[in-house]
Amino acid sequence: MLMKADRCGARRRVCRQVVCAVSALGMMLLAAVAHAEALFSPMLTLRMGEQVVELELEQLDAMVQSELQTSTTLQPQIGHWQGVLGRDLLAHLGVEEGLVRPMTMRSWDDYRIDMTTEDFYLWDVLIATRLNGQPLEAEDLGPLRVIYPRDQHRELQDSRFDHRWVWLLRSIEVTP
Ligand SMILES: Nc1nc2c(c(=O)[nH]1)N[C@H]1C(S)=C(S)[C@@H](COP(=O)(O)O)O[C@H]1N2
Ligand SMILES: [Mo]
Protein backbone atom coordinates (compact mmCIF):
# COMPACT_ATOMS: atom_id res chain seq x y z
CA MET A 1 0.00 0.00 0.00
CA LEU A 2 2.76 2.37 1.00
CA MET A 3 4.63 1.69 -2.21
CA LYS A 4 1.46 2.33 -4.22
CA ALA A 5 0.88 5.65 -2.42
CA ASP A 6 4.52 6.60 -3.12
CA ARG A 7 4.10 5.79 -6.77
CA CYS A 8 0.90 7.87 -6.86
CA GLY A 9 2.68 10.76 -5.21
CA ALA A 10 5.59 10.48 -7.62
CA ARG A 11 3.22 10.36 -10.55
CA ARG A 12 1.43 13.47 -9.29
CA ARG A 13 4.77 15.23 -8.92
CA VAL A 14 5.77 14.29 -12.48
CA CYS A 15 2.33 15.46 -13.65
CA ARG A 16 2.79 18.78 -11.91
CA GLN A 17 6.26 19.16 -13.47
CA VAL A 18 4.88 18.42 -16.94
CA VAL A 19 2.04 20.94 -16.44
CA CYS A 20 4.58 23.49 -15.23
CA ALA A 21 6.89 22.83 -18.19
CA VAL A 22 4.02 23.11 -20.70
CA SER A 23 2.75 26.38 -19.23
CA ALA A 24 6.28 27.80 -19.08
CA LEU A 25 6.70 26.91 -22.78
CA GLY A 26 3.35 28.56 -23.50
CA MET A 27 4.43 31.73 -21.73
CA MET A 28 7.70 31.75 -23.67
CA LEU A 29 5.84 31.39 -26.98
CA LEU A 30 3.47 34.21 -26.02
CA ALA A 31 6.40 36.41 -25.05
CA ALA A 32 8.12 35.60 -28.35
CA VAL A 33 5.01 36.60 -30.34
CA ALA A 34 4.50 39.75 -28.26
CA HIS A 35 8.10 40.78 -28.84
CA ALA A 36 8.41 39.71 -32.49
CA GLU A 37 8.90 43.38 -33.43
CA ALA A 38 11.59 43.77 -30.78
CA LEU A 39 13.59 41.09 -32.63
CA PHE A 40 14.48 43.73 -35.22
CA SER A 41 15.05 46.62 -32.82
CA PRO A 42 16.47 49.12 -33.38
CA MET A 43 15.30 48.38 -36.92
CA LEU A 44 18.17 50.31 -38.53
CA THR A 45 21.43 51.59 -37.07
CA LEU A 46 23.44 54.25 -38.91
CA ARG A 47 27.01 54.79 -37.80
CA MET A 48 29.88 57.13 -38.70
CA GLY A 49 32.70 57.11 -36.17
CA GLU A 50 31.25 58.15 -32.80
CA GLN A 51 28.01 59.26 -34.43
CA VAL A 52 25.26 56.62 -34.04
CA VAL A 53 21.64 57.00 -35.15
CA GLU A 54 19.12 54.28 -34.27
CA LEU A 55 15.86 54.26 -36.18
CA GLU A 56 12.63 52.31 -35.66
CA LEU A 57 10.02 51.85 -38.41
CA GLU A 58 8.02 54.76 -36.98
CA GLN A 59 10.97 57.12 -37.49
CA LEU A 60 11.71 55.80 -40.98
CA ASP A 61 8.03 56.36 -41.86
CA ALA A 62 8.30 59.96 -40.63
CA MET A 63 11.11 60.67 -43.16
CA VAL A 64 10.51 61.68 -46.81
CA GLN A 65 9.07 58.63 -48.55
CA SER A 66 10.20 57.49 -52.00
CA GLU A 67 8.71 54.99 -54.40
CA LEU A 68 10.30 52.74 -56.96
CA GLN A 69 8.87 50.18 -59.38
CA THR A 70 11.24 47.40 -60.30
CA SER A 71 11.71 43.66 -60.51
CA THR A 72 14.44 42.10 -58.36
CA THR A 73 16.99 39.36 -58.95
CA LEU A 74 14.68 37.04 -57.01
CA GLN A 75 11.27 38.24 -58.27
CA PRO A 76 10.70 38.75 -62.01
CA GLN A 77 7.35 40.50 -61.45
CA ILE A 78 7.51 44.28 -60.98
CA GLY A 79 7.05 45.31 -57.36
CA HIS A 80 5.91 48.68 -56.08
CA TRP A 81 8.49 49.49 -53.38
CA GLN A 82 8.27 52.28 -50.82
CA GLY A 83 10.76 53.51 -48.27
CA VAL A 84 13.56 56.00 -47.68
CA LEU A 85 16.33 56.90 -50.14
CA GLY A 86 19.82 55.80 -49.16
CA ARG A 87 21.12 59.34 -49.72
CA ASP A 88 18.50 60.74 -47.32
CA LEU A 89 19.74 58.33 -44.64
CA LEU A 90 23.32 59.48 -45.25
CA ALA A 91 22.19 63.11 -44.87
CA HIS A 92 20.38 62.13 -41.66
CA LEU A 93 23.66 60.68 -40.38
CA GLY A 94 25.44 63.93 -41.23
CA VAL A 95 27.43 62.76 -44.27
CA GLU A 96 28.30 65.70 -46.51
CA GLU A 97 26.25 65.44 -49.72
CA GLY A 98 28.11 63.66 -52.51
CA LEU A 99 31.04 62.67 -50.29
CA VAL A 100 32.40 59.29 -51.42
CA ARG A 101 33.52 57.26 -48.39
CA PRO A 102 33.87 53.52 -47.68
CA MET A 103 30.56 52.12 -46.44
CA THR A 104 29.51 48.74 -45.02
CA MET A 105 25.97 47.39 -44.92
CA ARG A 106 25.15 44.55 -42.54
CA SER A 107 22.07 42.35 -42.14
CA TRP A 108 20.35 40.55 -39.26
CA ASP A 109 21.62 37.26 -40.73
CA ASP A 110 25.21 38.58 -40.55
CA TYR A 111 25.62 39.15 -44.26
CA ARG A 112 27.92 42.10 -44.97
CA ILE A 113 28.91 44.01 -48.04
CA ASP A 114 31.71 46.57 -48.29
CA MET A 115 31.11 49.32 -50.82
CA THR A 116 31.14 53.14 -50.89
CA THR A 117 28.53 55.86 -50.40
CA GLU A 118 28.76 56.67 -54.13
CA ASP A 119 25.92 54.32 -55.18
CA PHE A 120 23.44 56.30 -53.06
CA TYR A 121 24.40 59.54 -54.86
CA LEU A 122 24.52 58.07 -58.38
CA TRP A 123 21.20 56.20 -58.18
CA ASP A 124 17.93 56.39 -56.24
CA VAL A 125 18.73 53.37 -54.06
CA LEU A 126 15.78 52.67 -51.78
CA ILE A 127 15.83 51.27 -48.26
CA ALA A 128 12.40 49.68 -48.63
CA THR A 129 9.92 49.26 -45.79
CA ARG A 130 6.96 48.26 -47.97
CA LEU A 131 6.12 46.19 -51.03
CA ASN A 132 2.83 46.86 -52.84
CA GLY A 133 1.63 48.90 -49.85
CA GLN A 134 2.28 46.17 -47.28
CA PRO A 135 5.05 46.18 -44.65
CA LEU A 136 7.86 43.80 -45.61
CA GLU A 137 7.50 40.50 -43.76
CA ALA A 138 10.23 37.93 -43.19
CA GLU A 139 9.13 36.06 -46.35
CA ASP A 140 9.68 39.28 -48.33
CA LEU A 141 13.22 39.31 -46.82
CA GLY A 142 12.23 42.31 -44.67
CA PRO A 143 11.60 44.24 -42.52
CA LEU A 144 14.14 46.39 -44.43
CA ARG A 145 15.51 45.60 -47.83
CA VAL A 146 17.88 47.47 -50.17
CA ILE A 147 16.32 47.96 -53.60
CA TYR A 148 18.29 49.31 -56.57
CA PRO A 149 16.42 50.84 -59.55
CA ARG A 150 17.62 47.97 -61.74
CA ASP A 151 14.76 48.17 -64.27
CA GLN A 152 15.50 51.88 -64.84
CA HIS A 153 19.30 51.55 -65.31
CA ARG A 154 20.92 48.86 -67.47
CA GLU A 155 24.27 49.34 -65.75
CA LEU A 156 22.72 48.10 -62.50
CA GLN A 157 21.83 44.75 -64.08
CA ASP A 158 25.15 43.28 -63.05
CA SER A 159 26.21 40.79 -60.35
CA ARG A 160 28.50 43.43 -58.80
CA PHE A 161 25.34 45.26 -57.75
CA ASP A 162 23.31 42.14 -56.93
CA HIS A 163 25.55 41.65 -53.88
CA ARG A 164 24.48 45.06 -52.57
CA TRP A 165 20.77 44.19 -52.46
CA VAL A 166 20.97 43.47 -48.74
CA TRP A 167 17.89 41.78 -47.31
CA LEU A 168 17.11 42.04 -43.56
CA LEU A 169 19.20 45.22 -43.49
CA ARG A 170 20.39 46.00 -39.97
CA SER A 171 23.04 48.70 -40.21
CA ILE A 172 24.88 51.09 -42.50
CA GLU A 173 28.32 52.20 -41.38
CA VAL A 174 30.27 54.98 -43.08
CA THR A 175 34.03 55.42 -42.51
CA PRO A 176 34.54 59.05 -41.39
N1 LIG B 1 20.77 39.43 -45.75
C1 LIG B 1 21.32 38.95 -46.87
N2 LIG B 1 21.25 39.68 -47.98
C2 LIG B 1 21.81 39.22 -49.13
C3 LIG B 1 22.46 37.98 -49.19
C4 LIG B 1 22.48 37.22 -47.98
O1 LIG B 1 23.02 36.11 -47.90
N3 LIG B 1 21.90 37.72 -46.85
N4 LIG B 1 23.01 37.57 -50.38
C5 LIG B 1 23.38 38.61 -51.36
C6 LIG B 1 23.77 38.11 -52.65
S1 LIG B 1 25.29 37.35 -52.74
C7 LIG B 1 23.05 38.33 -53.80
S2 LIG B 1 23.65 37.89 -55.32
C8 LIG B 1 21.74 39.03 -53.73
C9 LIG B 1 20.69 38.39 -54.60
O2 LIG B 1 20.22 37.21 -54.02
P1 LIG B 1 20.27 35.79 -54.77
O3 LIG B 1 21.65 35.21 -54.68
O4 LIG B 1 19.30 34.91 -53.99
O5 LIG B 1 19.85 36.03 -56.18
O6 LIG B 1 21.30 39.15 -52.38
C10 LIG B 1 22.29 39.65 -51.53
N5 LIG B 1 21.71 39.98 -50.25
MO1 LIG C 1 25.34 36.41 -54.89
mmCIF file with all atom_site columns, N, CA, C and O in Angstrom, residues 39-40 42-43 74 105-113 138 140-146 163-171:
data_model
loop_
_atom_site.group_PDB
_atom_site.id
_atom_site.type_symbol
_atom_site.label_atom_id
_atom_site.label_alt_id
_atom_site.label_comp_id
_atom_site.label_asym_id
_atom_site.label_entity_id
_atom_site.label_seq_id
_atom_site.pdbx_PDB_ins_code
_atom_site.Cartn_x
_atom_site.Cartn_y
_atom_site.Cartn_z
_atom_site.occupancy
_atom_site.B_iso_or_equiv
_atom_site.pdbx_formal_charge
_atom_site.auth_seq_id
_atom_site.auth_comp_id
_atom_site.auth_asym_id
_atom_site.auth_atom_id
_atom_site.pdbx_PDB_model_num
ATOM 1   N N  . LEU A 1 39  ? 12.510 41.888 -32.038 1.00 0.00 ? 39  LEU A N  1
ATOM 2   C CA . LEU A 1 39  ? 13.588 41.094 -32.626 1.00 0.00 ? 39  LEU A CA 1
ATOM 3   C C  . LEU A 1 39  ? 14.433 41.951 -33.562 1.00 0.00 ? 39  LEU A C  1
ATOM 4   O O  . LEU A 1 39  ? 15.627 41.752 -33.672 1.00 0.00 ? 39  LEU A O  1
ATOM 5   N N  . PHE A 1 40  ? 13.783 42.865 -34.266 1.00 0.00 ? 40  PHE A N  1
ATOM 6   C CA . PHE A 1 40  ? 14.484 43.733 -35.218 1.00 0.00 ? 40  PHE A CA 1
ATOM 7   C C  . PHE A 1 40  ? 14.517 45.161 -34.674 1.00 0.00 ? 40  PHE A C  1
ATOM 8   O O  . PHE A 1 40  ? 14.070 46.092 -35.324 1.00 0.00 ? 40  PHE A O  1
ATOM 9   N N  . PRO A 1 42  ? 16.999 48.105 -32.472 1.00 0.00 ? 42  PRO A N  1
ATOM 10  C CA . PRO A 1 42  ? 16.470 49.117 -33.378 1.00 0.00 ? 42  PRO A CA 1
ATOM 11  C C  . PRO A 1 42  ? 16.479 48.608 -34.822 1.00 0.00 ? 42  PRO A C  1
ATOM 12  O O  . PRO A 1 42  ? 17.415 47.906 -35.222 1.00 0.00 ? 42  PRO A O  1
ATOM 13  N N  . MET A 1 43  ? 15.450 48.957 -35.577 1.00 0.00 ? 43  MET A N  1
ATOM 14  C CA . MET A 1 43  ? 15.304 48.384 -36.919 1.00 0.00 ? 43  MET A CA 1
ATOM 15  C C  . MET A 1 43  ? 16.503 48.695 -37.810 1.00 0.00 ? 43  MET A C  1
ATOM 16  O O  . MET A 1 43  ? 16.973 47.840 -38.543 1.00 0.00 ? 43  MET A O  1
ATOM 17  N N  . LEU A 1 74  ? 15.413 38.207 -57.497 1.00 0.00 ? 74  LEU A N  1
ATOM 18  C CA . LEU A 1 74  ? 14.675 37.039 -57.006 1.00 0.00 ? 74  LEU A CA 1
ATOM 19  C C  . LEU A 1 74  ? 13.249 36.981 -57.554 1.00 0.00 ? 74  LEU A C  1
ATOM 20  O O  . LEU A 1 74  ? 12.679 35.901 -57.661 1.00 0.00 ? 74  LEU A O  1
ATOM 21  N N  . MET A 1 105 ? 27.353 47.699 -45.305 1.00 0.00 ? 105 MET A N  1
ATOM 22  C CA . MET A 1 105 ? 25.973 47.393 -44.919 1.00 0.00 ? 105 MET A CA 1
ATOM 23  C C  . MET A 1 105 ? 25.964 45.990 -44.326 1.00 0.00 ? 105 MET A C  1
ATOM 24  O O  . MET A 1 105 ? 26.605 45.079 -44.858 1.00 0.00 ? 105 MET A O  1
ATOM 25  N N  . ARG A 1 106 ? 25.247 45.854 -43.197 1.00 0.00 ? 106 ARG A N  1
ATOM 26  C CA . ARG A 1 106 ? 25.148 44.551 -42.536 1.00 0.00 ? 106 ARG A CA 1
ATOM 27  C C  . ARG A 1 106 ? 23.693 44.166 -42.370 1.00 0.00 ? 106 ARG A C  1
ATOM 28  O O  . ARG A 1 106 ? 22.819 45.034 -42.265 1.00 0.00 ? 106 ARG A O  1
ATOM 29  N N  . SER A 1 107 ? 23.445 42.835 -42.285 1.00 0.00 ? 107 SER A N  1
ATOM 30  C CA . SER A 1 107 ? 22.066 42.351 -42.139 1.00 0.00 ? 107 SER A CA 1
ATOM 31  C C  . SER A 1 107 ? 21.898 41.612 -40.811 1.00 0.00 ? 107 SER A C  1
ATOM 32  O O  . SER A 1 107 ? 22.889 41.314 -40.132 1.00 0.00 ? 107 SER A O  1
ATOM 33  N N  . TRP A 1 108 ? 20.646 41.301 -40.475 1.00 0.00 ? 108 TRP A N  1
ATOM 34  C CA . TRP A 1 108 ? 20.354 40.553 -39.256 1.00 0.00 ? 108 TRP A CA 1
ATOM 35  C C  . TRP A 1 108 ? 20.849 39.113 -39.361 1.00 0.00 ? 108 TRP A C  1
ATOM 36  O O  . TRP A 1 108 ? 20.996 38.439 -38.353 1.00 0.00 ? 108 TRP A O  1
ATOM 37  N N  . ASP A 1 109 ? 21.077 38.616 -40.579 1.00 0.00 ? 109 ASP A N  1
ATOM 38  C CA . ASP A 1 109 ? 21.621 37.258 -40.725 1.00 0.00 ? 109 ASP A CA 1
ATOM 39  C C  . ASP A 1 109 ? 23.139 37.312 -40.946 1.00 0.00 ? 109 ASP A C  1
ATOM 40  O O  . ASP A 1 109 ? 23.735 36.373 -41.473 1.00 0.00 ? 109 ASP A O  1
ATOM 41  N N  . ASP A 1 110 ? 23.757 38.430 -40.535 1.00 0.00 ? 110 ASP A N  1
ATOM 42  C CA . ASP A 1 110 ? 25.212 38.581 -40.549 1.00 0.00 ? 110 ASP A CA 1
ATOM 43  C C  . ASP A 1 110 ? 25.845 38.573 -41.932 1.00 0.00 ? 110 ASP A C  1
ATOM 44  O O  . ASP A 1 110 ? 27.022 38.248 -42.077 1.00 0.00 ? 110 ASP A O  1
ATOM 45  N N  . TYR A 1 111 ? 25.046 38.928 -42.931 1.00 0.00 ? 111 TYR A N  1
ATOM 46  C CA . TYR A 1 111 ? 25.616 39.150 -44.256 1.00 0.00 ? 111 TYR A CA 1
ATOM 47  C C  . TYR A 1 111 ? 26.252 40.537 -44.205 1.00 0.00 ? 111 TYR A C  1
ATOM 48  O O  . TYR A 1 111 ? 25.761 41.418 -43.503 1.00 0.00 ? 111 TYR A O  1
ATOM 49  N N  . ARG A 1 112 ? 27.348 40.748 -44.914 1.00 0.00 ? 112 ARG A N  1
ATOM 50  C CA . ARG A 1 112 ? 27.918 42.098 -44.968 1.00 0.00 ? 112 ARG A CA 1
ATOM 51  C C  . ARG A 1 112 ? 28.453 42.366 -46.360 1.00 0.00 ? 112 ARG A C  1
ATOM 52  O O  . ARG A 1 112 ? 28.904 41.456 -47.064 1.00 0.00 ? 112 ARG A O  1
ATOM 53  N N  . ILE A 1 113 ? 28.364 43.628 -46.749 1.00 0.00 ? 113 ILE A N  1
ATOM 54  C CA . ILE A 1 113 ? 28.908 44.011 -48.039 1.00 0.00 ? 113 ILE A CA 1
ATOM 55  C C  . ILE A 1 113 ? 29.665 45.334 -47.867 1.00 0.00 ? 113 ILE A C  1
ATOM 56  O O  . ILE A 1 113 ? 29.162 46.275 -47.265 1.00 0.00 ? 113 ILE A O  1
ATOM 57  N N  . ALA A 1 138 ? 9.024  38.761 -43.073 1.00 0.00 ? 138 ALA A N  1
ATOM 58  C CA . ALA A 1 138 ? 10.229 37.928 -43.185 1.00 0.00 ? 138 ALA A CA 1
ATOM 59  C C  . ALA A 1 138 ? 10.280 37.212 -44.537 1.00 0.00 ? 138 ALA A C  1
ATOM 60  O O  . ALA A 1 138 ? 11.346 37.108 -45.149 1.00 0.00 ? 138 ALA A O  1
ATOM 61  N N  . ASP A 1 140 ? 9.281  38.302 -47.301 1.00 0.00 ? 140 ASP A N  1
ATOM 62  C CA . ASP A 1 140 ? 9.684  39.284 -48.325 1.00 0.00 ? 140 ASP A CA 1
ATOM 63  C C  . ASP A 1 140 ? 11.139 39.691 -48.105 1.00 0.00 ? 140 ASP A C  1
ATOM 64  O O  . ASP A 1 140 ? 11.606 40.660 -48.695 1.00 0.00 ? 140 ASP A O  1
ATOM 65  N N  . LEU A 1 141 ? 11.837 39.011 -47.185 1.00 0.00 ? 141 LEU A N  1
ATOM 66  C CA . LEU A 1 141 ? 13.223 39.305 -46.825 1.00 0.00 ? 141 LEU A CA 1
ATOM 67  C C  . LEU A 1 141 ? 13.334 40.663 -46.148 1.00 0.00 ? 141 LEU A C  1
ATOM 68  O O  . LEU A 1 141 ? 14.349 41.341 -46.251 1.00 0.00 ? 141 LEU A O  1
ATOM 69  N N  . GLY A 1 142 ? 12.246 41.048 -45.424 1.00 0.00 ? 142 GLY A N  1
ATOM 70  C CA . GLY A 1 142 ? 12.231 42.307 -44.666 1.00 0.00 ? 142 GLY A CA 1
ATOM 71  C C  . GLY A 1 142 ? 12.641 42.055 -43.236 1.00 0.00 ? 142 GLY A C  1
ATOM 72  O O  . GLY A 1 142 ? 13.141 40.977 -42.953 1.00 0.00 ? 142 GLY A O  1
ATOM 73  N N  . PRO A 1 143 ? 12.449 43.040 -42.351 1.00 0.00 ? 143 PRO A N  1
ATOM 74  C CA . PRO A 1 143 ? 11.603 44.236 -42.525 1.00 0.00 ? 143 PRO A CA 1
ATOM 75  C C  . PRO A 1 143 ? 12.210 45.376 -43.350 1.00 0.00 ? 143 PRO A C  1
ATOM 76  O O  . PRO A 1 143 ? 11.471 46.239 -43.792 1.00 0.00 ? 143 PRO A O  1
ATOM 77  N N  . LEU A 1 144 ? 13.533 45.370 -43.582 1.00 0.00 ? 144 LEU A N  1
ATOM 78  C CA . LEU A 1 144 ? 14.141 46.392 -44.432 1.00 0.00 ? 144 LEU A CA 1
ATOM 79  C C  . LEU A 1 144 ? 14.952 45.712 -45.520 1.00 0.00 ? 144 LEU A C  1
ATOM 80  O O  . LEU A 1 144 ? 15.684 44.755 -45.253 1.00 0.00 ? 144 LEU A O  1
ATOM 81  N N  . ARG A 1 145 ? 14.820 46.228 -46.717 1.00 0.00 ? 145 ARG A N  1
ATOM 82  C CA . ARG A 1 145 ? 15.508 45.602 -47.835 1.00 0.00 ? 145 ARG A CA 1
ATOM 83  C C  . ARG A 1 145 ? 16.047 46.673 -48.793 1.00 0.00 ? 145 ARG A C  1
ATOM 84  O O  . ARG A 1 145 ? 15.346 47.648 -49.085 1.00 0.00 ? 145 ARG A O  1
ATOM 85  N N  . VAL A 1 146 ? 17.271 46.503 -49.240 1.00 0.00 ? 146 VAL A N  1
ATOM 86  C CA . VAL A 1 146 ? 17.882 47.466 -50.167 1.00 0.00 ? 146 VAL A CA 1
ATOM 87  C C  . VAL A 1 146 ? 17.422 47.144 -51.585 1.00 0.00 ? 146 VAL A C  1
ATOM 88  O O  . VAL A 1 146 ? 17.582 46.012 -52.052 1.00 0.00 ? 146 VAL A O  1
ATOM 89  N N  . HIS A 1 163 ? 25.035 41.889 -55.241 1.00 0.00 ? 163 HIS A N  1
ATOM 90  C CA . HIS A 1 163 ? 25.553 41.652 -53.882 1.00 0.00 ? 163 HIS A CA 1
ATOM 91  C C  . HIS A 1 163 ? 25.160 42.743 -52.906 1.00 0.00 ? 163 HIS A C  1
ATOM 92  O O  . HIS A 1 163 ? 25.227 42.549 -51.697 1.00 0.00 ? 163 HIS A O  1
ATOM 93  N N  . ARG A 1 164 ? 24.794 43.900 -53.435 1.00 0.00 ? 164 ARG A N  1
ATOM 94  C CA . ARG A 1 164 ? 24.485 45.056 -52.572 1.00 0.00 ? 164 ARG A CA 1
ATOM 95  C C  . ARG A 1 164 ? 22.997 45.143 -52.233 1.00 0.00 ? 164 ARG A C  1
ATOM 96  O O  . ARG A 1 164 ? 22.593 46.050 -51.515 1.00 0.00 ? 164 ARG A O  1
ATOM 97  N N  . TRP A 1 165 ? 22.216 44.212 -52.768 1.00 0.00 ? 165 TRP A N  1
ATOM 98  C CA . TRP A 1 165 ? 20.773 44.186 -52.458 1.00 0.00 ? 165 TRP A CA 1
ATOM 99  C C  . TRP A 1 165 ? 20.595 43.466 -51.118 1.00 0.00 ? 165 TRP A C  1
ATOM 100 O O  . TRP A 1 165 ? 20.071 42.356 -51.059 1.00 0.00 ? 165 TRP A O  1
ATOM 101 N N  . VAL A 1 166 ? 21.000 44.130 -50.060 1.00 0.00 ? 166 VAL A N  1
ATOM 102 C CA . VAL A 1 166 ? 20.966 43.471 -48.738 1.00 0.00 ? 166 VAL A CA 1
ATOM 103 C C  . VAL A 1 166 ? 19.522 43.281 -48.276 1.00 0.00 ? 166 VAL A C  1
ATOM 104 O O  . VAL A 1 166 ? 18.725 44.220 -48.279 1.00 0.00 ? 166 VAL A O  1
ATOM 105 N N  . TRP A 1 167 ? 19.193 42.047 -47.929 1.00 0.00 ? 167 TRP A N  1
ATOM 106 C CA . TRP A 1 167 ? 17.886 41.779 -47.307 1.00 0.00 ? 167 TRP A CA 1
ATOM 107 C C  . TRP A 1 167 ? 18.086 41.869 -45.798 1.00 0.00 ? 167 TRP A C  1
ATOM 108 O O  . TRP A 1 167 ? 19.205 41.735 -45.313 1.00 0.00 ? 167 TRP A O  1
ATOM 109 N N  . LEU A 1 168 ? 17.002 42.027 -45.034 1.00 0.00 ? 168 LEU A N  1
ATOM 110 C CA . LEU A 1 168 ? 17.110 42.043 -43.559 1.00 0.00 ? 168 LEU A CA 1
ATOM 111 C C  . LEU A 1 168 ? 18.155 43.060 -43.105 1.00 0.00 ? 168 LEU A C  1
ATOM 112 O O  . LEU A 1 168 ? 18.909 42.794 -42.164 1.00 0.00 ? 168 LEU A O  1
ATOM 113 N N  . LEU A 1 169 ? 18.190 44.202 -43.798 1.00 0.00 ? 169 LEU A N  1
ATOM 114 C CA . LEU A 1 169 ? 19.202 45.220 -43.490 1.00 0.00 ? 169 LEU A CA 1
ATOM 115 C C  . LEU A 1 169 ? 19.148 45.621 -42.021 1.00 0.00 ? 169 LEU A C  1
ATOM 116 O O  . LEU A 1 169 ? 18.082 45.901 -41.479 1.00 0.00 ? 169 LEU A O  1
ATOM 117 N N  . ARG A 1 170 ? 20.311 45.662 -41.390 1.00 0.00 ? 170 ARG A N  1
ATOM 118 C CA . ARG A 1 170 ? 20.386 45.997 -39.972 1.00 0.00 ? 170 ARG A CA 1
ATOM 119 C C  . ARG A 1 170 ? 21.153 47.297 -39.704 1.00 0.00 ? 170 ARG A C  1
ATOM 120 O O  . ARG A 1 170 ? 20.792 48.073 -38.832 1.00 0.00 ? 170 ARG A O  1
ATOM 121 N N  . SER A 1 171 ? 22.242 47.493 -40.471 1.00 0.00 ? 171 SER A N  1
ATOM 122 C CA . SER A 1 171 ? 23.045 48.702 -40.210 1.00 0.00 ? 171 SER A CA 1
ATOM 123 C C  . SER A 1 171 ? 23.785 49.180 -41.452 1.00 0.00 ? 171 SER A C  1
ATOM 124 O O  . SER A 1 171 ? 24.064 48.399 -42.374 1.00 0.00 ? 171 SER A O  1
#
